[in-house]
Coordinates of N, CA and C in Angstrom, one line a residue:
R1 N 32.7 38.5 -43.9 CA 32.0 40.1 -43.5 C 30.6 40.0 -43.4
T2 N 29.9 39.1 -43.9 CA 28.4 39.6 -43.3 C 27.7 38.0 -43.8
M3 N 26.7 37.2 -42.9 CA 26.2 36.3 -44.0 C 24.5 36.3 -43.6
L4 N 23.5 35.7 -44.9 CA 22.7 35.4 -44.0 C 21.6 34.3 -44.6
Q5 N 20.7 33.9 -43.4 CA 19.6 32.7 -44.3 C 18.9 33.1 -44.9
D6 N 18.2 33.3 -46.2 CA 17.2 33.0 -46.5 C 16.0 32.6 -46.5
K7 N 14.5 32.7 -46.6 CA 13.3 32.0 -46.3 C 13.4 30.6 -47.2
N8 N 14.7 30.4 -48.3 CA 14.5 28.7 -48.7 C 15.4 28.1 -48.1
K9 N 16.4 28.8 -47.0 CA 17.3 27.7 -46.0 C 18.5 27.8 -47.4
I10 N 18.6 28.9 -47.9 CA 20.0 29.0 -49.0 C 20.4 29.9 -48.0
F11 N 21.7 29.3 -47.3 CA 23.0 30.7 -47.7 C 23.2 31.3 -48.2
W12 N 24.1 32.4 -48.0 CA 24.8 33.5 -48.5 C 25.5 34.0 -47.6
F13 N 27.0 34.4 -48.3 CA 28.0 35.0 -47.9 C 28.9 36.4 -48.1
G14 N 28.6 37.3 -48.2 CA 29.2 38.1 -48.2 C 31.1 38.4 -47.9
T15 N 31.9 38.3 -49.2 CA 33.1 38.0 -48.8 C 33.5 39.2 -49.0
Q16 N 34.9 39.5 -49.1 CA 36.1 40.9 -49.2 C 35.7 40.8 -50.9
N17 N 35.7 39.8 -51.8 CA 35.3 39.9 -53.4 C 34.3 39.0 -54.1
G18 N 33.0 39.4 -53.6 CA 32.0 39.1 -53.8 C 31.0 38.1 -53.2
L19 N 29.9 37.7 -53.8 CA 29.0 37.2 -52.7 C 29.1 35.3 -53.0
C20 N 28.9 34.4 -52.3 CA 28.5 33.0 -52.1 C 27.3 32.7 -51.9
R21 N 26.6 31.3 -52.4 CA 25.4 30.9 -51.9 C 25.8 29.1 -51.8
Y22 N 25.6 28.9 -50.4 CA 25.5 28.0 -50.3 C 23.8 26.9 -50.4
D23 N 24.0 26.2 -51.1 CA 22.5 25.7 -50.9 C 22.4 24.7 -49.8
G24 N 23.4 23.9 -49.3 CA 24.0 22.2 -48.4 C 24.6 21.6 -49.2
Q25 N 25.2 21.8 -50.2 CA 25.4 20.8 -51.0 C 26.4 21.5 -52.2
R26 N 26.4 22.9 -52.6 CA 27.5 23.7 -53.7 C 27.5 25.1 -53.1
L27 N 29.1 25.2 -53.2 CA 29.1 26.8 -52.7 C 29.3 27.1 -54.3
V28 N 28.5 28.5 -54.4 CA 28.7 29.1 -55.9 C 29.0 29.9 -55.3
Y29 N 29.5 30.5 -56.3 CA 30.7 32.3 -56.0 C 30.4 33.0 -56.9
F30 N 29.5 34.4 -57.1 CA 28.9 35.4 -58.1 C 29.7 36.5 -57.3
D31 N 30.8 36.9 -58.7 CA 31.5 38.1 -58.9 C 30.8 39.5 -59.3
I32 N 30.1 39.9 -58.1 CA 29.7 41.3 -58.6 C 30.4 42.3 -58.8
K33 N 30.8 43.4 -59.6 CA 31.7 44.3 -59.8 C 31.0 45.6 -60.5
N34 N 31.9 46.7 -59.8 CA 31.5 47.7 -59.6 C 31.4 48.5 -60.7
L35 N 31.1 49.6 -61.5 CA 31.1 50.4 -62.7 C 32.0 50.0 -63.2
N36 N 33.4 50.6 -62.7 CA 34.8 50.1 -63.2 C 35.2 48.7 -63.4
G37 N 34.5 47.6 -63.5 CA 35.1 46.5 -63.0 C 36.2 46.0 -62.2
K38 N 35.8 46.9 -61.0 CA 36.3 45.9 -59.6 C 35.3 45.2 -58.7
S39 N 36.2 44.1 -58.0 CA 35.2 43.7 -58.0 C 35.1 44.3 -56.2
I40 N 33.8 44.3 -55.3 CA 33.5 44.8 -54.9 C 33.5 44.1 -53.1
T41 N 34.0 44.5 -51.8 CA 33.7 44.2 -50.5 C 31.9 44.3 -50.1
I42 N 31.6 43.1 -50.0 CA 30.1 43.1 -49.0 C 29.8 43.2 -47.7
K43 N 29.0 44.3 -47.0 CA 29.3 44.1 -45.8 C 28.1 44.3 -45.2
A44 N 27.0 43.9 -46.5 CA 25.6 43.6 -45.7 C 24.9 42.5 -46.5
I45 N 23.5 42.0 -46.1 CA 22.8 41.7 -46.6 C 21.3 41.5 -46.0
A46 N 20.5 42.2 -46.8 CA 19.2 41.2 -46.4 C 17.9 40.7 -47.6
E47 N 17.0 40.6 -47.1 CA 16.2 39.6 -47.8 C 14.9 40.4 -47.9
D48 N 13.8 41.2 -49.1 CA 12.6 41.4 -48.5 C 11.5 40.6 -48.5
K49 N 10.4 41.2 -48.3 CA 9.9 40.3 -48.6 C 8.6 39.3 -49.9
T50 N 9.4 39.8 -50.7 CA 9.6 38.9 -52.4 C 10.5 38.6 -52.3
G51 N 11.6 38.1 -51.8 CA 12.3 37.2 -52.1 C 13.7 37.8 -52.6
N52 N 13.7 39.1 -52.8 CA 14.8 39.6 -53.6 C 16.0 39.9 -52.0
L53 N 17.1 39.7 -53.0 CA 18.5 40.1 -52.1 C 19.1 41.2 -51.8
W54 N 18.8 42.3 -50.7 CA 19.4 43.4 -51.1 C 21.3 43.5 -50.6
I55 N 21.8 43.7 -52.0 CA 23.4 43.6 -50.6 C 24.2 45.0 -51.0
G56 N 24.5 45.0 -49.8 CA 25.4 46.6 -49.6 C 26.7 46.2 -49.0
H57 N 27.7 46.7 -50.4 CA 28.6 46.7 -50.6 C 29.8 48.0 -50.7
S58 N 30.9 48.4 -51.2 CA 31.9 49.2 -51.4 C 31.9 50.0 -52.4
D59 N 31.0 49.9 -52.6 CA 30.7 50.7 -54.2 C 28.7 50.9 -54.0
G60 N 27.9 50.9 -52.9 CA 26.9 50.8 -53.5 C 25.7 49.9 -53.0
I61 N 24.7 49.8 -53.3 CA 23.3 48.5 -53.5 C 23.2 47.6 -54.2
T62 N 23.5 46.6 -54.6 CA 23.1 45.4 -55.8 C 21.0 44.5 -55.1
K63 N 20.7 44.8 -56.1 CA 19.9 43.9 -56.2 C 19.7 42.8 -56.8
Y64 N 19.4 41.5 -56.0 CA 19.4 40.0 -57.1 C 17.9 39.9 -56.6
D65 N 16.9 39.3 -58.0 CA 16.1 38.6 -57.6 C 15.9 37.4 -58.2
G66 N 17.1 36.5 -58.3 CA 17.5 35.4 -58.3 C 17.7 35.4 -59.9
T67 N 18.2 36.2 -60.6 CA 18.2 36.3 -62.4 C 19.3 37.0 -62.5
Y68 N 18.6 38.5 -62.1 CA 19.2 39.8 -62.2 C 20.4 40.4 -61.4
F69 N 21.5 40.7 -60.9 CA 21.8 41.7 -60.7 C 21.5 42.9 -61.0
I70 N 21.4 44.0 -60.0 CA 21.0 45.2 -60.3 C 21.9 46.3 -59.6
N71 N 22.4 46.7 -59.8 CA 23.1 47.9 -59.0 C 22.7 49.2 -59.1
Y72 N 22.9 50.0 -57.6 CA 22.7 51.4 -57.6 C 24.0 51.9 -56.6
S73 N 23.7 53.3 -57.0 CA 24.9 54.3 -56.6 C 24.8 55.3 -56.6
E74 N 25.9 56.0 -56.3 CA 24.9 57.9 -55.7 C 24.5 58.2 -57.1
N75 N 24.9 57.6 -58.3 CA 24.8 58.0 -59.4 C 23.2 57.9 -59.4
D76 N 22.6 57.0 -58.8 CA 21.0 57.0 -58.2 C 20.2 57.5 -57.5
G77 N 21.3 58.2 -56.7 CA 20.4 58.9 -55.7 C 20.7 58.4 -54.1
L78 N 21.6 57.2 -54.0 CA 22.4 56.4 -53.0 C 22.7 57.9 -52.2
I79 N 22.7 57.8 -51.1 CA 23.7 59.3 -50.1 C 24.6 58.8 -50.0
D80 N 25.3 57.5 -50.5 CA 27.0 57.3 -50.1 C 27.5 56.2 -51.1
N81 N 27.9 55.9 -51.5 CA 28.8 54.6 -51.7 C 29.3 53.6 -50.9
D82 N 30.0 54.1 -49.7 CA 30.3 53.0 -49.1 C 29.4 52.5 -47.7
V83 N 28.6 51.6 -48.2 CA 27.5 50.6 -47.7 C 27.8 50.1 -46.0
W84 N 27.3 50.5 -45.0 CA 27.4 49.5 -44.5 C 26.8 48.3 -43.5
C85 N 25.8 49.2 -43.1 CA 24.1 48.2 -43.4 C 23.4 48.7 -44.4
I86 N 22.3 47.4 -44.2 CA 20.9 47.0 -45.0 C 19.6 46.4 -44.2
T87 N 18.7 46.7 -44.5 CA 17.5 46.2 -44.0 C 16.3 46.4 -44.9
T88 N 15.5 45.5 -44.8 CA 14.1 45.7 -45.7 C 13.3 45.7 -44.4
D89 N 11.9 46.3 -44.8 CA 11.6 46.1 -43.4 C 9.7 45.9 -44.4
R90 N 8.7 45.8 -42.9 CA 8.1 44.5 -43.6 C 6.7 45.4 -44.5
N91 N 7.0 46.8 -44.9 CA 6.3 47.4 -46.7 C 7.3 47.4 -47.6
G92 N 8.4 47.0 -47.5 CA 9.3 46.3 -49.0 C 10.0 47.7 -49.1
T93 N 10.7 48.6 -48.2 CA 11.3 49.6 -47.7 C 12.7 49.3 -47.6
V94 N 13.8 49.5 -48.5 CA 14.7 49.5 -48.4 C 15.7 50.2 -47.6
W95 N 16.5 50.1 -46.0 CA 16.9 50.6 -45.5 C 18.7 50.9 -45.7
I96 N 19.2 51.8 -46.0 CA 20.5 51.5 -46.0 C 21.7 52.6 -45.3
G97 N 22.5 52.2 -44.8 CA 23.4 52.5 -43.3 C 24.6 53.1 -44.3
T98 N 24.9 54.2 -44.4 CA 26.2 54.5 -44.9 C 27.1 55.0 -43.7
L99 N 28.6 55.6 -44.6 CA 29.5 56.1 -43.7 C 29.2 58.0 -43.7
Q100 N 28.5 57.6 -44.4 CA 27.9 59.0 -44.6 C 26.0 59.5 -44.2
G101 N 25.8 58.5 -43.7 CA 24.6 58.7 -43.1 C 23.4 57.6 -43.6
A102 N 22.0 57.9 -43.5 CA 21.5 56.7 -44.0 C 20.4 57.2 -44.3
C103 N 19.5 56.5 -45.7 CA 18.6 56.7 -46.6 C 17.7 55.5 -47.0
S104 N 16.8 55.8 -47.4 CA 15.5 54.6 -47.8 C 15.3 55.0 -49.3
F105 N 15.1 53.4 -49.5 CA 14.5 53.2 -50.9 C 13.2 52.5 -51.2
D106 N 12.6 53.1 -51.8 CA 10.7 52.7 -52.0 C 11.2 52.1 -53.5
G107 N 12.1 51.8 -53.9 CA 12.1 50.6 -55.2 C 12.2 51.8 -56.5
E108 N 11.7 52.6 -56.2 CA 11.7 53.8 -57.2 C 13.0 55.2 -57.0
K109 N 13.0 55.6 -55.7 CA 13.7 57.1 -55.1 C 14.1 56.7 -53.8
F110 N 15.8 57.1 -53.5 CA 16.2 57.1 -52.4 C 15.3 58.6 -51.8
A111 N 15.6 58.3 -50.0 CA 15.2 59.6 -49.3 C 16.0 59.9 -47.9
P112 N 16.8 60.4 -48.0 CA 17.7 60.6 -46.9 C 17.0 61.1 -45.7
V113 N 18.2 60.1 -44.5 CA 17.1 60.2 -43.0 C 18.6 61.1 -42.7
A114 N 17.3 62.1 -41.7 CA 17.8 63.0 -41.0 C 18.1 62.6 -40.0
L115 N 19.1 61.9 -39.4 CA 20.2 61.5 -38.4 C 21.2 63.0 -37.3
P116 N 20.9 63.3 -36.6 CA 22.0 64.0 -36.1 C 23.4 63.5 -36.3
K117 N 24.1 64.5 -36.5 CA 26.0 64.5 -36.6 C 26.3 63.9 -35.4
A118 N 27.7 63.2 -35.3 CA 27.8 62.6 -33.6 C 29.7 63.1 -34.3
K119 N 30.3 62.9 -32.9 CA 31.7 62.8 -33.1 C 32.3 61.9 -33.6
P120 N 33.1 61.9 -34.3 CA 33.8 60.7 -34.8 C 35.3 59.8 -33.9
D121 N 35.1 59.2 -33.4 CA 35.9 58.2 -33.1 C 36.9 57.3 -33.6
P122 N 38.2 58.4 -33.9 CA 39.3 57.6 -34.8 C 40.2 57.0 -33.7
T123 N 39.8 56.5 -32.9 CA 40.9 55.3 -32.6 C 39.7 53.8 -32.7
K124 N 38.7 54.3 -33.2 CA 37.7 52.9 -33.6 C 38.2 52.3 -35.0
G125 N 38.7 52.8 -35.4 CA 38.3 52.4 -36.8 C 38.1 53.1 -37.8
V126 N 37.4 52.7 -38.8 CA 36.8 53.3 -39.5 C 35.3 54.2 -38.9
T127 N 35.2 55.5 -39.3 CA 34.6 56.3 -38.5 C 33.7 57.8 -39.9
S128 N 33.0 58.0 -39.3 CA 32.9 59.3 -39.7 C 31.7 59.9 -38.5
D129 N 31.3 61.7 -38.7 CA 29.9 61.7 -37.6 C 28.7 61.8 -38.7
K130 N 28.6 60.9 -39.5 CA 27.3 60.3 -40.1 C 26.9 58.9 -40.1
M131 N 28.7 58.3 -39.9 CA 27.8 57.1 -40.0 C 27.1 56.1 -38.9
V132 N 26.7 55.1 -39.9 CA 25.1 54.3 -39.4 C 25.9 52.9 -39.8
H133 N 25.5 52.0 -38.1 CA 26.5 51.2 -38.0 C 25.6 49.8 -38.2
H134 N 24.4 49.9 -37.9 CA 22.8 48.6 -38.5 C 22.0 49.7 -38.4
I135 N 21.0 49.2 -38.9 CA 19.5 49.2 -38.9 C 18.8 48.2 -38.9
M136 N 17.5 48.3 -38.2 CA 16.5 47.3 -37.9 C 15.3 47.7 -37.6
E137 N 14.0 47.1 -37.6 CA 12.7 47.7 -37.8 C 12.5 46.0 -36.5
D138 N 11.9 47.4 -35.7 CA 11.2 46.6 -34.3 C 10.1 46.1 -34.2
Q139 N 9.5 45.4 -33.7 CA 7.8 44.9 -33.6 C 6.8 45.5 -34.2
K140 N 7.2 46.9 -33.6 CA 6.1 48.1 -33.9 C 6.6 48.8 -34.9
G141 N 7.3 47.9 -36.3 CA 7.7 48.7 -37.6 C 8.4 49.7 -37.6
Q142 N 8.7 50.4 -36.2 CA 9.8 51.4 -35.8 C 10.7 51.1 -36.2
I143 N 12.0 51.9 -37.3 CA 13.4 51.4 -37.6 C 14.3 52.5 -36.6
W144 N 15.3 51.4 -35.9 CA 16.5 52.0 -35.4 C 17.5 52.3 -36.0
F145 N 18.0 52.6 -35.7 CA 19.5 53.1 -36.4 C 20.7 53.2 -35.4
S146 N 21.6 52.2 -35.5 CA 22.9 52.4 -33.9 C 24.0 53.8 -35.0
T147 N 24.4 54.4 -34.5 CA 25.1 55.6 -35.0 C 26.9 55.6 -33.8
N148 N 27.5 56.6 -34.6 CA 28.6 56.4 -33.3 C 27.9 58.0 -31.8
G149 N 26.6 58.5 -32.5 CA 26.2 59.4 -31.6 C 25.5 58.6 -30.7
G150 N 24.7 57.2 -30.6 CA 23.7 56.7 -30.1 C 22.5 55.9 -31.2
A151 N 21.9 55.4 -30.2 CA 20.5 54.7 -30.9 C 19.7 55.7 -31.3
Y152 N 18.8 55.5 -32.7 CA 17.8 56.6 -32.8 C 16.5 55.7 -33.6
R153 N 15.5 56.1 -33.2 CA 14.6 55.0 -33.4 C 13.4 56.2 -34.1
F154 N 12.7 55.7 -35.3 CA 12.0 56.4 -36.2 C 10.5 55.7 -36.0
D155 N 9.8 56.7 -35.9 CA 8.3 55.9 -35.7 C 7.2 56.4 -37.2
G156 N 8.1 56.4 -38.0 CA 7.2 56.9 -39.9 C 7.1 58.3 -39.7
T157 N 7.5 59.2 -38.3 CA 7.1 60.3 -38.6 C 8.5 61.6 -37.5
T158 N 8.8 60.9 -36.8 CA 9.9 61.7 -35.6 C 11.0 60.6 -35.5
I159 N 12.2 61.2 -35.2 CA 13.0 60.8 -35.0 C 13.9 61.2 -33.6
T160 N 13.7 59.9 -32.6 CA 13.9 60.1 -31.2 C 15.7 59.3 -31.2
G161 N 16.4 59.9 -30.1 CA 18.0 59.6 -30.1 C 17.9 58.7 -28.8
L162 N 18.4 58.2 -27.8 CA 19.2 57.9 -27.1 C 20.7 57.7 -27.1
S163 N 21.1 58.5 -26.3 CA 22.9 58.4 -26.0 C 23.4 58.0 -24.5
E164 N 24.5 58.7 -24.5 CA 25.0 58.6 -23.1 C 24.2 59.5 -22.3
K165 N 23.8 60.6 -23.0 CA 22.9 61.6 -22.4 C 21.9 61.4 -21.4
N166 N 21.6 60.0 -22.0 CA 20.2 59.5 -21.8 C 20.7 58.1 -20.6
G167 N 21.6 58.3 -20.3 CA 22.4 56.6 -19.6 C 22.5 55.7 -19.7

């Protein structure tokens, strides 16, 4: 489903049933479970500036500090448990894209991002009017969101959109 090479050159693979780490010699499997003991599908992996892994999956997000796994879900303030993308910015904020919109996490609390709704396209597989497919930070520190309704840029204050209407 997804992969990441961390700053220590370790490869991480998100699978249908958990997380794998490859150090160039060994493949190690981590069986991350949800609160009900079920395996999860990992859809996104990001690394923050301190080396923590942030894992987006079918039942929320998980932080891995190299020793411990800490799970976060809607019970903790996450906007939706069906996470499709995750990224970390230069300030350490974690940005999460879900089936029901986007939010940020500062390590203490989750905050929703007010992106406009879009028309879902049921011919394209999984969809919703709030789905966020990808998030990235540009060179200026602005956060970009890819949605069914177009791309949106957040400059820290204002959200600006680009869509078919813009050409």
